[in-house]
């Protein structure tokens, strides 16, 4: 029996653990959080449409349902020559290792004056409190935006999506409170064409959303940092705001920075091949946000790609253990799929190598995305059957 250690209990790590537990393996998942956090639906925590605790799935419960082991420990370093994982508590030996620790965020000056919906899960609750203060005051200005990583565009990717979703959801929420005329919403981003990675057609339609939800734009100017209540730009101008929500681009994970034998790109993401195997290390795989995605220039780090990579890595490891020659590649599954929610509807966006699609889904789109949250949680907990391919 082979011992497979999976580092990280997000979409990528959990999917790999589920798939590998179906075979005769000893599967151990190590995470510093005792729950999987459903990031895509966290956009509704600030407006009170979802309770924070509903977005958590207990790793212990998942482990019991699927037959893997969970250890709650913080990983510090990996020694790939000795096949060892070093945590704050102890060392663990493995036959195969899967890296699924997610990514960290690019540093920016004064980031502590901002909040991010893509950082620590409970930041969503802080944004909720700050929004409530503005509602109680009856007026204010909110700036929401995202940054780019010039060294790796996939680490910006659809992280723009949550920024757009927050803006449109806040607009809908403030309208319901009768405050839409009293609270200004401003979108900030350093690039000239934020959102273009979703595809030309969706990008062109984005403006209609900005008009409909009355969101102003301040884009195409480098953001040099933040101060209390201020976004600072390279031309020495500044934007005052009562609440700043900023999603920095992704950066390599600190555990990988501490593990010099693991090959990384210039941006700090783990180099892998199409099988999700780490370059030059036969028994190590990297999946999800921690890995450097190679593919079309618009490819992006997304939850469903993390699951595709998990399935790919699990299949390839299992076939190697069973001396079977067949292997899977994640490359052919690279696409962007996103249901961009606005609180009262959504737009379905899909980009593949050959097509681009945007379908506005008033009202029903919002319920579709809510339905996905319900389906994901309950199917993983085996309360409802899985739909093949989802
Ligand atoms: C607000 C938001 C909205 C999104 N919307 C969508 C969407 O609509 N569609 C979509 O496809 N994608 C969406 N995404 C992207 C998607 O959520 C990510 O791509 C996905 O979460 C990546 O999964 P992961 O398992 O690689 O990393 P993560 O989910 O970040 O999981 C990393 C895991 O590693 C653990 N960990 C980290 N460091 C350590 C350590 N040192 N020791 C032990 N454990 C550690 C963490 O606790 C966590 O369990 C969204 C993301 C955000 C933030």
Short mmCIF file of C-alpha atoms in Angstrom, two decimals, residues 36-382:
data_model
loop_
_atom_site.label_atom_id
_atom_site.label_comp_id
_atom_site.label_asym_id
_atom_site.label_seq_id
_atom_site.Cartn_x
_atom_site.Cartn_y
_atom_site.Cartn_z
CA UNK A 36 -12.83 23.54 3.01
CA UNK A 37 -13.97 27.07 2.21
CA UNK A 38 -16.27 27.57 -0.80
CA UNK A 39 -14.72 30.81 -2.04
CA UNK A 40 -16.99 31.30 -5.10
CA UNK A 41 -20.07 31.83 -2.90
CA UNK A 42 -18.30 34.01 -0.32
CA UNK A 43 -19.27 37.09 -2.40
CA UNK A 44 -22.67 36.92 -0.64
CA UNK A 45 -21.34 37.06 2.93
CA UNK A 46 -20.92 40.89 3.02
CA UNK A 47 -24.51 41.52 1.89
CA UNK A 48 -25.86 38.88 4.30
CA UNK A 49 -27.20 36.58 1.57
CA UNK A 50 -25.08 33.71 2.86
CA UNK A 51 -23.98 32.87 6.38
CA UNK A 52 -20.21 32.43 6.75
CA UNK A 53 -20.59 29.05 8.47
CA UNK A 54 -22.67 27.70 5.57
CA UNK A 55 -19.65 28.07 3.27
CA UNK A 56 -17.49 25.79 5.38
CA UNK A 57 -17.30 22.03 4.82
CA UNK A 58 -15.68 20.13 7.68
CA UNK A 59 -12.59 18.22 6.50
CA UNK A 60 -13.13 15.60 9.24
CA UNK A 61 -16.64 14.89 7.92
CA UNK A 62 -15.34 14.69 4.34
CA UNK A 63 -12.58 12.35 5.48
CA UNK A 64 -15.04 10.06 7.29
CA UNK A 65 -17.37 9.95 4.28
CA UNK A 66 -14.61 9.17 1.76
CA UNK A 67 -12.09 7.19 3.83
CA UNK A 68 -9.01 9.39 4.02
CA UNK A 69 -7.16 10.76 7.04
CA UNK A 70 -6.91 14.45 7.97
CA UNK A 71 -4.14 16.04 9.98
CA UNK A 72 -4.50 19.64 11.12
CA UNK A 73 -0.96 20.96 10.93
CA UNK A 74 0.81 23.91 9.35
CA UNK A 75 3.28 22.83 6.69
CA UNK A 76 6.60 24.67 6.81
CA UNK A 77 8.86 22.97 4.28
CA UNK A 78 9.25 20.01 1.95
CA UNK A 79 12.40 17.94 1.61
CA UNK A 80 11.89 16.27 -1.76
CA UNK A 81 15.23 14.42 -1.61
CA UNK A 82 14.22 12.65 1.64
CA UNK A 83 10.49 12.40 0.65
CA UNK A 84 9.52 14.30 3.79
CA UNK A 85 7.02 17.02 4.71
CA UNK A 86 8.00 19.15 7.68
CA UNK A 87 5.18 20.74 9.66
CA UNK A 88 5.23 22.85 12.83
CA UNK A 89 4.46 19.64 14.76
CA UNK A 90 6.45 16.83 13.13
CA UNK A 91 7.78 15.22 9.93
CA UNK A 92 5.83 12.97 7.58
CA UNK A 93 7.28 10.52 5.04
CA UNK A 94 5.51 9.78 1.77
CA UNK A 95 5.63 7.67 -1.38
CA UNK A 96 3.75 10.32 -3.39
CA UNK A 97 3.16 13.97 -2.55
CA UNK A 98 0.49 16.29 -3.97
CA UNK A 99 0.94 20.03 -3.46
CA UNK A 100 -2.43 21.84 -3.22
CA UNK A 101 -1.68 24.73 -0.86
CA UNK A 102 -3.19 27.50 -2.98
CA UNK A 103 -1.30 30.74 -3.53
CA UNK A 104 -0.32 33.79 -1.54
CA UNK A 105 -0.82 37.41 -2.52
CA UNK A 106 1.56 39.90 -4.12
CA UNK A 107 2.61 42.44 -1.51
CA UNK A 108 1.69 46.10 -1.99
CA UNK A 109 2.43 49.17 0.13
CA UNK A 110 -0.31 49.78 2.70
CA UNK A 111 -2.26 46.60 1.92
CA UNK A 112 -3.28 46.54 5.60
CA UNK A 113 -5.65 49.45 4.84
CA UNK A 114 -7.59 47.25 2.42
CA UNK A 115 -9.71 44.12 2.71
CA UNK A 116 -9.70 41.20 0.33
CA UNK A 117 -12.46 38.74 -0.46
CA UNK A 118 -9.78 36.35 -1.78
CA UNK A 119 -7.60 36.14 1.32
CA UNK A 120 -8.31 34.58 4.69
CA UNK A 121 -11.93 33.35 4.66
CA UNK A 122 -13.04 35.46 7.65
CA UNK A 123 -12.09 38.67 5.80
CA UNK A 124 -15.55 38.34 4.22
CA UNK A 125 -17.01 39.03 7.68
CA UNK A 126 -14.84 42.14 8.13
CA UNK A 127 -16.07 43.49 4.77
CA UNK A 128 -19.62 42.78 5.96
CA UNK A 129 -19.03 44.87 9.13
CA UNK A 130 -17.51 47.76 7.15
CA UNK A 131 -20.41 47.75 4.68
CA UNK A 132 -22.87 47.76 7.60
CA UNK A 133 -21.13 50.88 9.02
CA UNK A 134 -21.63 52.71 5.70
CA UNK A 135 -25.29 51.67 5.62
CA UNK A 136 -25.75 52.89 9.21
CA UNK A 137 -24.16 56.25 8.29
CA UNK A 138 -26.39 56.50 5.22
CA UNK A 139 -23.67 57.61 2.79
CA UNK A 140 -20.12 56.92 1.70
CA UNK A 141 -17.77 55.77 -1.02
CA UNK A 142 -16.59 52.23 -1.70
CA UNK A 143 -13.62 51.37 -3.94
CA UNK A 144 -13.29 47.80 -5.17
CA UNK A 145 -10.57 46.50 -7.47
CA UNK A 146 -7.83 44.06 -8.30
CA UNK A 147 -4.18 44.05 -9.28
CA UNK A 148 -2.15 42.12 -11.84
CA UNK A 149 0.98 40.01 -11.70
CA UNK A 150 3.13 40.95 -14.71
CA UNK A 151 5.18 37.76 -14.18
CA UNK A 152 2.15 35.46 -14.40
CA UNK A 153 -1.18 36.64 -15.83
CA UNK A 154 -2.94 33.38 -14.79
CA UNK A 155 -2.53 34.56 -11.20
CA UNK A 156 -4.74 37.59 -11.92
CA UNK A 157 -7.12 35.68 -14.10
CA UNK A 158 -10.70 35.58 -13.04
CA UNK A 159 -9.85 37.02 -9.62
CA UNK A 160 -11.28 40.07 -11.37
CA UNK A 161 -14.56 38.16 -11.40
CA UNK A 162 -15.13 38.39 -7.62
CA UNK A 163 -14.37 42.15 -7.74
CA UNK A 164 -17.05 42.67 -10.41
CA UNK A 165 -19.47 40.44 -8.51
CA UNK A 166 -18.96 42.41 -5.29
CA UNK A 167 -19.52 45.74 -7.07
CA UNK A 168 -22.77 44.60 -8.69
CA UNK A 169 -23.99 42.83 -5.53
CA UNK A 170 -23.23 45.90 -3.39
CA UNK A 171 -25.11 48.06 -5.90
CA UNK A 172 -28.18 45.81 -5.71
CA UNK A 173 -27.95 45.65 -1.92
CA UNK A 174 -27.66 49.45 -1.53
CA UNK A 175 -30.60 49.94 -3.88
CA UNK A 176 -32.70 47.66 -1.68
CA UNK A 177 -31.67 49.79 1.33
CA UNK A 178 -32.70 52.96 -0.53
CA UNK A 179 -29.09 54.21 -0.47
CA UNK A 180 -27.96 53.75 -4.06
CA UNK A 181 -27.84 57.53 -4.65
CA UNK A 182 -25.96 58.11 -1.40
CA UNK A 183 -23.16 55.59 -1.76
CA UNK A 184 -20.68 55.86 -4.61
CA UNK A 185 -19.18 52.64 -6.02
CA UNK A 186 -15.87 52.92 -7.85
CA UNK A 187 -13.97 50.15 -9.64
CA UNK A 188 -10.17 50.51 -9.57
CA UNK A 189 -7.59 48.52 -11.56
CA UNK A 190 -4.15 49.34 -12.97
CA UNK A 191 -4.68 47.66 -16.35
CA UNK A 192 -6.30 49.45 -19.31
CA UNK A 193 -8.68 46.61 -20.12
CA UNK A 194 -9.57 44.75 -16.91
CA UNK A 195 -11.78 41.75 -17.61
CA UNK A 196 -10.55 41.18 -21.18
CA UNK A 197 -9.18 37.72 -20.24
CA UNK A 198 -12.77 36.48 -20.10
CA UNK A 199 -12.90 36.99 -23.89
CA UNK A 200 -13.67 39.85 -26.30
CA UNK A 201 -17.47 39.39 -26.26
CA UNK A 202 -17.83 39.22 -22.46
CA UNK A 203 -15.42 42.17 -22.14
CA UNK A 204 -17.55 44.33 -24.45
CA UNK A 205 -20.71 43.45 -22.50
CA UNK A 206 -19.10 44.30 -19.15
CA UNK A 207 -19.74 48.00 -19.76
CA UNK A 208 -23.48 47.37 -19.84
CA UNK A 209 -23.19 45.95 -16.32
CA UNK A 210 -21.19 48.97 -15.16
CA UNK A 211 -23.92 51.29 -16.51
CA UNK A 212 -26.81 49.23 -15.16
CA UNK A 213 -25.33 49.02 -11.66
CA UNK A 214 -24.00 52.60 -11.80
CA UNK A 215 -20.41 51.72 -11.04
CA UNK A 216 -17.79 54.35 -11.88
CA UNK A 217 -14.33 53.35 -13.14
CA UNK A 218 -10.84 54.52 -12.38
CA UNK A 219 -8.67 52.21 -14.47
CA UNK A 220 -5.43 52.19 -16.49
CA UNK A 221 -3.38 53.97 -13.82
CA UNK A 222 -0.75 52.14 -11.79
CA UNK A 223 -1.72 51.78 -8.13
CA UNK A 224 1.37 52.54 -6.02
CA UNK A 225 -0.14 51.64 -2.68
CA UNK A 226 -2.76 52.39 -0.08
CA UNK A 227 -3.08 54.60 2.99
CA UNK A 228 -5.88 54.82 5.54
CA UNK A 229 -9.01 55.48 3.48
CA UNK A 230 -7.02 56.13 0.29
CA UNK A 231 -5.95 54.42 -2.93
CA UNK A 232 -2.68 55.97 -4.18
CA UNK A 233 -1.83 56.24 -7.90
CA UNK A 234 1.47 56.73 -9.74
CA UNK A 235 0.52 60.22 -10.97
CA UNK A 236 0.42 61.32 -7.30
CA UNK A 237 -3.38 61.45 -7.28
CA UNK A 238 -5.42 59.59 -4.69
CA UNK A 239 -8.93 58.25 -4.29
CA UNK A 240 -10.60 58.64 -0.90
CA UNK A 241 -12.88 55.80 0.15
CA UNK A 242 -14.63 54.65 3.33
CA UNK A 243 -14.11 51.03 2.36
CA UNK A 244 -11.40 49.64 0.06
CA UNK A 245 -11.71 46.07 -1.13
CA UNK A 246 -8.64 45.13 -3.14
CA UNK A 247 -7.72 41.73 -4.54
CA UNK A 248 -3.97 41.57 -5.08
CA UNK A 249 -2.69 39.25 -7.79
CA UNK A 250 -1.45 35.84 -6.74
CA UNK A 251 2.12 35.05 -5.69
CA UNK A 252 4.03 31.81 -4.98
CA UNK A 253 3.34 29.98 -1.70
CA UNK A 254 5.78 30.52 1.26
CA UNK A 255 6.16 26.73 1.77
CA UNK A 256 7.52 26.48 -1.77
CA UNK A 257 9.83 29.46 -1.17
CA UNK A 258 11.18 27.47 1.82
CA UNK A 259 11.73 24.35 -0.30
CA UNK A 260 14.50 25.16 -2.79
CA UNK A 261 14.50 21.73 -4.48
CA UNK A 262 11.03 22.35 -5.93
CA UNK A 263 11.24 24.07 -9.36
CA UNK A 264 9.27 27.29 -9.73
CA UNK A 265 8.53 29.88 -12.41
CA UNK A 266 9.71 33.47 -12.14
CA UNK A 267 6.41 34.26 -10.44
CA UNK A 268 6.94 31.52 -7.82
CA UNK A 269 4.42 28.92 -9.05
CA UNK A 270 5.37 25.23 -9.17
CA UNK A 271 6.50 24.06 -12.60
CA UNK A 272 4.52 21.03 -13.78
CA UNK A 273 4.00 19.10 -17.00
CA UNK A 274 0.66 18.27 -18.60
CA UNK A 275 0.25 15.29 -16.22
CA UNK A 276 0.45 17.76 -13.28
CA UNK A 277 3.76 16.13 -12.27
CA UNK A 278 6.37 18.51 -10.87
CA UNK A 279 9.24 18.99 -13.31
CA UNK A 280 12.09 16.59 -12.50
CA UNK A 281 10.43 15.02 -9.42
CA UNK A 282 8.81 11.69 -10.32
CA UNK A 283 6.66 11.27 -7.18
CA UNK A 284 5.46 14.86 -6.68
CA UNK A 285 2.43 16.56 -8.26
CA UNK A 286 1.10 20.13 -7.97
CA UNK A 287 -2.54 21.06 -8.56
CA UNK A 288 -4.81 24.09 -8.25
CA UNK A 289 -3.66 27.64 -7.56
CA UNK A 290 -0.15 26.63 -6.41
CA UNK A 291 0.79 25.28 -9.86
CA UNK A 292 2.00 27.23 -12.90
CA UNK A 293 -0.61 26.70 -15.60
CA UNK A 294 0.78 26.47 -19.11
CA UNK A 295 -1.68 26.90 -21.94
CA UNK A 296 -3.50 29.67 -23.77
CA UNK A 297 -2.50 33.23 -22.77
CA UNK A 298 -5.95 33.77 -21.23
CA UNK A 299 -5.83 30.63 -19.02
CA UNK A 300 -6.74 31.36 -15.40
CA UNK A 301 -6.53 29.76 -12.00
CA UNK A 302 -10.09 28.70 -11.20
CA UNK A 303 -11.81 26.27 -8.85
CA UNK A 304 -13.06 23.95 -11.58
CA UNK A 305 -9.56 23.84 -13.15
CA UNK A 306 -8.23 22.94 -9.68
CA UNK A 307 -10.64 19.96 -9.69
CA UNK A 308 -9.63 18.93 -13.23
CA UNK A 309 -5.97 19.00 -12.15
CA UNK A 310 -6.81 16.95 -9.04
CA UNK A 311 -8.52 14.33 -11.17
CA UNK A 312 -5.56 14.30 -13.58
CA UNK A 313 -2.96 13.89 -10.82
CA UNK A 314 -4.99 11.18 -9.02
CA UNK A 315 -5.48 9.19 -12.24
CA UNK A 316 -1.81 9.39 -13.20
CA UNK A 317 -0.56 8.43 -9.73
CA UNK A 318 -2.98 5.50 -9.52
CA UNK A 319 -2.01 4.19 -12.96
CA UNK A 320 1.65 4.41 -12.06
CA UNK A 321 1.03 2.47 -8.83
CA UNK A 322 -0.91 -0.16 -10.81
CA UNK A 323 1.75 -0.34 -13.58
CA UNK A 324 -0.78 0.83 -16.17
CA UNK A 325 0.52 2.84 -19.12
CA UNK A 326 -2.36 5.26 -19.70
CA UNK A 327 -1.99 8.88 -18.55
CA UNK A 328 -4.28 11.96 -18.51
CA UNK A 329 -3.45 15.57 -19.42
CA UNK A 330 -5.16 18.65 -17.92
CA UNK A 331 -4.33 20.79 -20.96
CA UNK A 332 -7.32 19.82 -23.09
CA UNK A 333 -9.69 20.90 -20.29
CA UNK A 334 -8.38 24.43 -19.94
CA UNK A 335 -11.20 26.96 -20.25
CA UNK A 336 -12.77 29.82 -18.36
CA UNK A 337 -16.21 29.13 -16.96
CA UNK A 338 -17.80 31.69 -14.71
CA UNK A 339 -21.28 32.59 -13.54
CA UNK A 340 -20.79 36.28 -12.77
CA UNK A 341 -23.41 37.13 -10.19
CA UNK A 342 -24.97 40.55 -9.64
CA UNK A 343 -27.32 39.85 -6.75
CA UNK A 344 -30.46 39.97 -8.92
CA UNK A 345 -29.20 37.88 -11.85
CA UNK A 346 -25.96 36.73 -13.46
CA UNK A 347 -24.12 36.28 -16.73
CA UNK A 348 -22.82 32.90 -17.83
CA UNK A 349 -19.37 33.31 -19.37
CA UNK A 350 -17.40 30.62 -21.15
CA UNK A 351 -14.13 30.88 -23.04
CA UNK A 352 -12.46 27.94 -24.77
CA UNK A 353 -9.69 27.71 -27.37
CA UNK A 354 -12.29 28.01 -30.13
CA UNK A 355 -15.24 29.95 -28.72
CA UNK A 356 -16.39 32.80 -26.51
CA UNK A 357 -19.82 33.03 -24.97
CA UNK A 358 -21.71 35.36 -22.68
CA UNK A 359 -25.35 34.69 -21.84
CA UNK A 360 -27.18 37.15 -19.59
CA UNK A 361 -29.36 35.25 -17.11
CA UNK A 362 -31.58 37.73 -15.25
CA UNK A 363 -32.90 36.34 -11.96
CA UNK A 364 -32.35 32.66 -12.82
CA UNK A 365 -28.55 33.11 -13.04
CA UNK A 366 -28.45 34.18 -9.39
CA UNK A 367 -30.36 31.06 -8.36
CA UNK A 368 -28.17 28.87 -10.58
CA UNK A 369 -25.06 30.01 -8.73
CA UNK A 370 -26.79 29.48 -5.39
CA UNK A 371 -27.78 26.01 -6.63
CA UNK A 372 -24.15 25.26 -7.46
CA UNK A 373 -23.16 26.03 -3.83
CA UNK A 374 -25.83 23.65 -2.54
CA UNK A 375 -24.86 20.95 -5.05
CA UNK A 376 -21.11 21.21 -4.35
CA UNK A 377 -21.48 20.91 -0.58
CA UNK A 378 -24.08 18.17 -0.52
CA UNK A 379 -22.61 16.02 -3.28
CA UNK A 380 -19.17 16.11 -1.64
CA UNK A 381 -20.79 15.06 1.63
CA UNK A 382 -22.57 12.24 -0.27
#
